[in-house]
Short mmCIF file of C-alpha atoms in Angstrom, two decimals:
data_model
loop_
_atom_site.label_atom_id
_atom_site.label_comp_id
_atom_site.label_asym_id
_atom_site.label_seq_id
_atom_site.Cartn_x
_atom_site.Cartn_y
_atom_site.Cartn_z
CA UNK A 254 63.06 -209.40 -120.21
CA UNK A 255 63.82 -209.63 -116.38
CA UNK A 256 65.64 -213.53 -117.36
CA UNK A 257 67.46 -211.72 -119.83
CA UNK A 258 68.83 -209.38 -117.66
CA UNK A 259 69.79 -211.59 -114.94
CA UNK A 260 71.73 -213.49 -117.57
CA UNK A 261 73.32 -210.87 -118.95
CA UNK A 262 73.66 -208.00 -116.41
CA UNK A 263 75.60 -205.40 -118.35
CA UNK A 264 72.98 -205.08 -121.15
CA UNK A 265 70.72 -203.01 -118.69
CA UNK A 266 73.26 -199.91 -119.44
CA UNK A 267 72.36 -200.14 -122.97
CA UNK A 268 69.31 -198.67 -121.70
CA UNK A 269 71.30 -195.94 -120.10
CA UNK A 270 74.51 -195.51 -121.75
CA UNK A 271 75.03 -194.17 -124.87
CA UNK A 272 76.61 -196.08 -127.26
CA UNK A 273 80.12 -195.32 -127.86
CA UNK A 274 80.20 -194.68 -131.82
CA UNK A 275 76.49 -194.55 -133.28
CA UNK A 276 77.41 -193.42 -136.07
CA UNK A 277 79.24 -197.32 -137.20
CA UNK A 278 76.44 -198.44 -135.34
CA UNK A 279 73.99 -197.15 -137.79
CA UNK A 280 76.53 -197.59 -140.78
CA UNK A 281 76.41 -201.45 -139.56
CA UNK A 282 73.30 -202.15 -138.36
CA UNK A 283 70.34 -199.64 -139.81
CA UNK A 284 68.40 -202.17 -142.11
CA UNK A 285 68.85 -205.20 -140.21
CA UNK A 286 67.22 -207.43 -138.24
CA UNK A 287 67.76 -210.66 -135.99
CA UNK A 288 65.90 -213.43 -137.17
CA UNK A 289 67.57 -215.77 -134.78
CA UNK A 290 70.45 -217.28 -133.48
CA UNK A 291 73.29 -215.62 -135.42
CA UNK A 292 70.83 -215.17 -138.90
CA UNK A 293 70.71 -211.67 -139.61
CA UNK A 294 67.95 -210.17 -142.84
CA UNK A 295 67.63 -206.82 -144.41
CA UNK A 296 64.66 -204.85 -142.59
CA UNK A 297 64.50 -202.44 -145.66
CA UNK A 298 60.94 -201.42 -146.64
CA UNK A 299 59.75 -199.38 -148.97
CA UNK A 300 57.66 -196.61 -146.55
CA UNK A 301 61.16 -194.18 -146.26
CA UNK A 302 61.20 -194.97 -142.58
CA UNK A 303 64.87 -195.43 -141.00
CA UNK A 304 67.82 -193.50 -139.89
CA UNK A 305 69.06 -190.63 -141.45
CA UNK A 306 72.36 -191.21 -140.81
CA UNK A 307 72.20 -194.51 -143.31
CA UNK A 308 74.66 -193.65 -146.43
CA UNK A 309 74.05 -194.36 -149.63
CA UNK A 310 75.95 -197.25 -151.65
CA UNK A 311 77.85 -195.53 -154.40
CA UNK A 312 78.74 -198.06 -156.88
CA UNK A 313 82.38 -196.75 -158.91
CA UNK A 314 83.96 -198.41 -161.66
CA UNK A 315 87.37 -199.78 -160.84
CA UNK A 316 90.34 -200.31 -162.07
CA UNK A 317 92.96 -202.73 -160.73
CA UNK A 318 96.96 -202.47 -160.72
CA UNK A 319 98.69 -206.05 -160.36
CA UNK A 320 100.68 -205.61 -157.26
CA UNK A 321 102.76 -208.44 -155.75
CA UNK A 322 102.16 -209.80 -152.35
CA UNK A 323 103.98 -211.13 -149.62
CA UNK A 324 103.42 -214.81 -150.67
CA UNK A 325 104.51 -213.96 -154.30
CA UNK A 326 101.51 -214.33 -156.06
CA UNK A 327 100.04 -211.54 -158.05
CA UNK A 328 96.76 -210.28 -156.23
CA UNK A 329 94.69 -207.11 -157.63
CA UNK A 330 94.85 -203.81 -155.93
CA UNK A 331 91.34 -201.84 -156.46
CA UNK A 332 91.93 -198.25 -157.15
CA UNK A 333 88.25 -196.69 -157.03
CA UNK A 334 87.52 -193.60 -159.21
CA UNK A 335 84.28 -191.65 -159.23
CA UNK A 336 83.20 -188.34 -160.87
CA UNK A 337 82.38 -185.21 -158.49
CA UNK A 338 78.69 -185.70 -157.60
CA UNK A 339 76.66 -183.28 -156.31
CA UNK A 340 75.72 -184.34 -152.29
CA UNK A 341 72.87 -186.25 -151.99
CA UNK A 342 69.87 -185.30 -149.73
CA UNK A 343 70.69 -188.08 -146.29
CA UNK A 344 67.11 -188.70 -146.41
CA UNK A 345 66.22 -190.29 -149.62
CA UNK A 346 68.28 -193.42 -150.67
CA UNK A 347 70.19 -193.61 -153.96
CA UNK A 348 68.93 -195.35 -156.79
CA UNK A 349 71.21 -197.55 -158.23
CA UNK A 350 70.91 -198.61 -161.94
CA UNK A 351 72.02 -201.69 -162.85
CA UNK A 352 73.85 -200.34 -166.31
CA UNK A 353 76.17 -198.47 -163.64
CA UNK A 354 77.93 -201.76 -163.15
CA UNK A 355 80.03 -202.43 -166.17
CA UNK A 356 79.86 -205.92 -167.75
CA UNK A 357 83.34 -206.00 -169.50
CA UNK A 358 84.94 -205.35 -166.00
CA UNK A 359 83.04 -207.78 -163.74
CA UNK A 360 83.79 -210.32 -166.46
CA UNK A 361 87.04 -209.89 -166.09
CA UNK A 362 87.24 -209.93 -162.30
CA UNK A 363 85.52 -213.14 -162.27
CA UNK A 364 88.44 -214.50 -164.51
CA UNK A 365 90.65 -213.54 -162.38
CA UNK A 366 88.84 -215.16 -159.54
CA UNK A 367 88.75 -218.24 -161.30
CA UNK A 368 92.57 -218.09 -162.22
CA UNK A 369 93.40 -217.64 -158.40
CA UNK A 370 91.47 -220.99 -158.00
CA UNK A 371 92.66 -222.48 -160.71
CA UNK A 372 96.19 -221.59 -159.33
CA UNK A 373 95.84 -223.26 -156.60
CA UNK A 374 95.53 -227.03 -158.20
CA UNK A 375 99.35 -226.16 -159.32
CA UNK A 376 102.27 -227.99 -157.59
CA UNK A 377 102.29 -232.01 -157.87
CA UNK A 378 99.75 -234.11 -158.31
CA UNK A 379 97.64 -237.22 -156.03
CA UNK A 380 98.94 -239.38 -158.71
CA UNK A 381 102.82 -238.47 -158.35
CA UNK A 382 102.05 -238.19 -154.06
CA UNK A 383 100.17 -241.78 -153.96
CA UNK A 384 103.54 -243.20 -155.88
CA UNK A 385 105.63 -241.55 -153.17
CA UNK A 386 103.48 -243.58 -150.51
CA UNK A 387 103.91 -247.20 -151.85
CA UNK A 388 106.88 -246.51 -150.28
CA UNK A 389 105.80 -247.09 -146.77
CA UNK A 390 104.42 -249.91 -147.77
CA UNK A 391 100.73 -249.31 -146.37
CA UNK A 392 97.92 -251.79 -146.91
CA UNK A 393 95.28 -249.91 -148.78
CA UNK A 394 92.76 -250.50 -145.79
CA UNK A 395 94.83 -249.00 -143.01
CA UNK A 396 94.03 -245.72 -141.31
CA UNK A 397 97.17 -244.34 -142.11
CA UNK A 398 96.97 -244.77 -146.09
CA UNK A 399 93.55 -243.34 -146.37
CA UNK A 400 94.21 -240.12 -144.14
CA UNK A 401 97.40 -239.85 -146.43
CA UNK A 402 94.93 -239.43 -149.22
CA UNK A 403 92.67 -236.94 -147.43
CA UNK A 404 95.74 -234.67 -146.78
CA UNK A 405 97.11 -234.76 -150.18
CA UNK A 406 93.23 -233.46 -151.36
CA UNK A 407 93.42 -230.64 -148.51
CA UNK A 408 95.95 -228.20 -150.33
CA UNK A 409 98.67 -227.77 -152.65
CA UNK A 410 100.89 -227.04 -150.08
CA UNK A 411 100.49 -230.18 -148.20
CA UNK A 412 101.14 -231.97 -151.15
CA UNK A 413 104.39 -229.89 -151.86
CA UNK A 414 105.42 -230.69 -148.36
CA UNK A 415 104.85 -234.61 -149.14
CA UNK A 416 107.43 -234.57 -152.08
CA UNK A 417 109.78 -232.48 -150.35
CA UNK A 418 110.03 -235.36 -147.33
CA UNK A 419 112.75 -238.01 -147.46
CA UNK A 420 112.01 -240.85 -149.13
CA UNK A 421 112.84 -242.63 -145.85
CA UNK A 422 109.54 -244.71 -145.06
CA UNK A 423 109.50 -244.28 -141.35
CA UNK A 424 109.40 -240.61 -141.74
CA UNK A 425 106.65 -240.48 -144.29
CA UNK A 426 104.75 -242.61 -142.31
CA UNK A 427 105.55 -240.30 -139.17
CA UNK A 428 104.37 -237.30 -140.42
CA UNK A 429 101.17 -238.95 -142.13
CA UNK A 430 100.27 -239.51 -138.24
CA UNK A 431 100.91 -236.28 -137.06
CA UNK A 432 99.38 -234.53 -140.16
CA UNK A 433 96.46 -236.63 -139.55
CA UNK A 434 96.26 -235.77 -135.69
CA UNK A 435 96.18 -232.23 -136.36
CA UNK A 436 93.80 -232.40 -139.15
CA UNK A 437 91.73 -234.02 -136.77
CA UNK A 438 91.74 -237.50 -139.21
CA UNK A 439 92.83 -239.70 -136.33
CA UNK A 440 93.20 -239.42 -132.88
#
């Protein structure tokens, strides 16, 4: 404890000091525990011991409104809704059934999910990018020709950025290099 303290000497006020907002401290934190270096695990048992400031998780239906975001795309906007319940007592957890979660609706948020991915394949292809490189004339071996590849899998957008480049070969091949350098692909 005394090493710990010498290497970190403003934890000692924690022994002191209150901490500034316990209540998101306990919202945060009651029910975990450190397992190790940055792994956290659920300290829940079943005895009823913990803080009585813990809230219970209220699962609501809810209902979403396509909105439009600043990038265009349409992205759901939950709207929770819940029925007046009575309070519950802060010292006894809520039991949450698992028919409170309807099926129909987290079948269709996972389609949505999966459309947002899919989305993101849009714009043009490896195929119609690799015929845009044969004109710099790379050898298939060379650095530069397989980092072009690697960027074209990264995103859409990098892609999109590939076909809207001259088709002046110098320039392709210029900003394969620096795409590459800040990717990281070459030094």
């Amino acid at each position: 404890m005394e090493e710990f303290k010498k290497g970190h000497p403003k934890a000692a006020s924690l022994k002191t000091v209150p901490l500034p907002f316990p209540e998101l401290c306990a919202e945060l934190f009651d029910g975990n525990t450190a397992t190790g270096n940055c792994k956290w695990t659920s300290a829940q048992t079943t005895s009823g011991v913990g803080s009585h400031r813990v809230q219970s998780l209220m699962i609501m239906d809810t209902h979403y409104h396509d909105t439009q975001d600043d990038a265009g795309t349409s992205e759901p906007t939950p709207e929770p809704t819940s029925e007046p319940t009575s309070e519950p007592n802060p010292n006894k957890r809520a039991k949450i059934s698992k028919s409170s979660i309807n099926h129909d609706d987290l079948a269709r948020d996972m389609q949505k999910a999966l459309q947002v991915l899919i989305k993101g394949k849009e714009g043009p292809t490896v195929r119609e990018c690799s015929e845009k490189l044969k004109l710099v004339g790379l050898d298939p071996v060379d650095p530069i020709f397989l980092a072009a590849f690697h960027i074209f899998g990264v995103s859409s957008d990098m892609r999109e950025a590939w076909m809207a480049l001259p088709e002046i070969p110098e320039v392709l091949r210029w900003w394969i290099g620096m795409t590459a350098k800040s990717l990281g692909l070459i030094k």
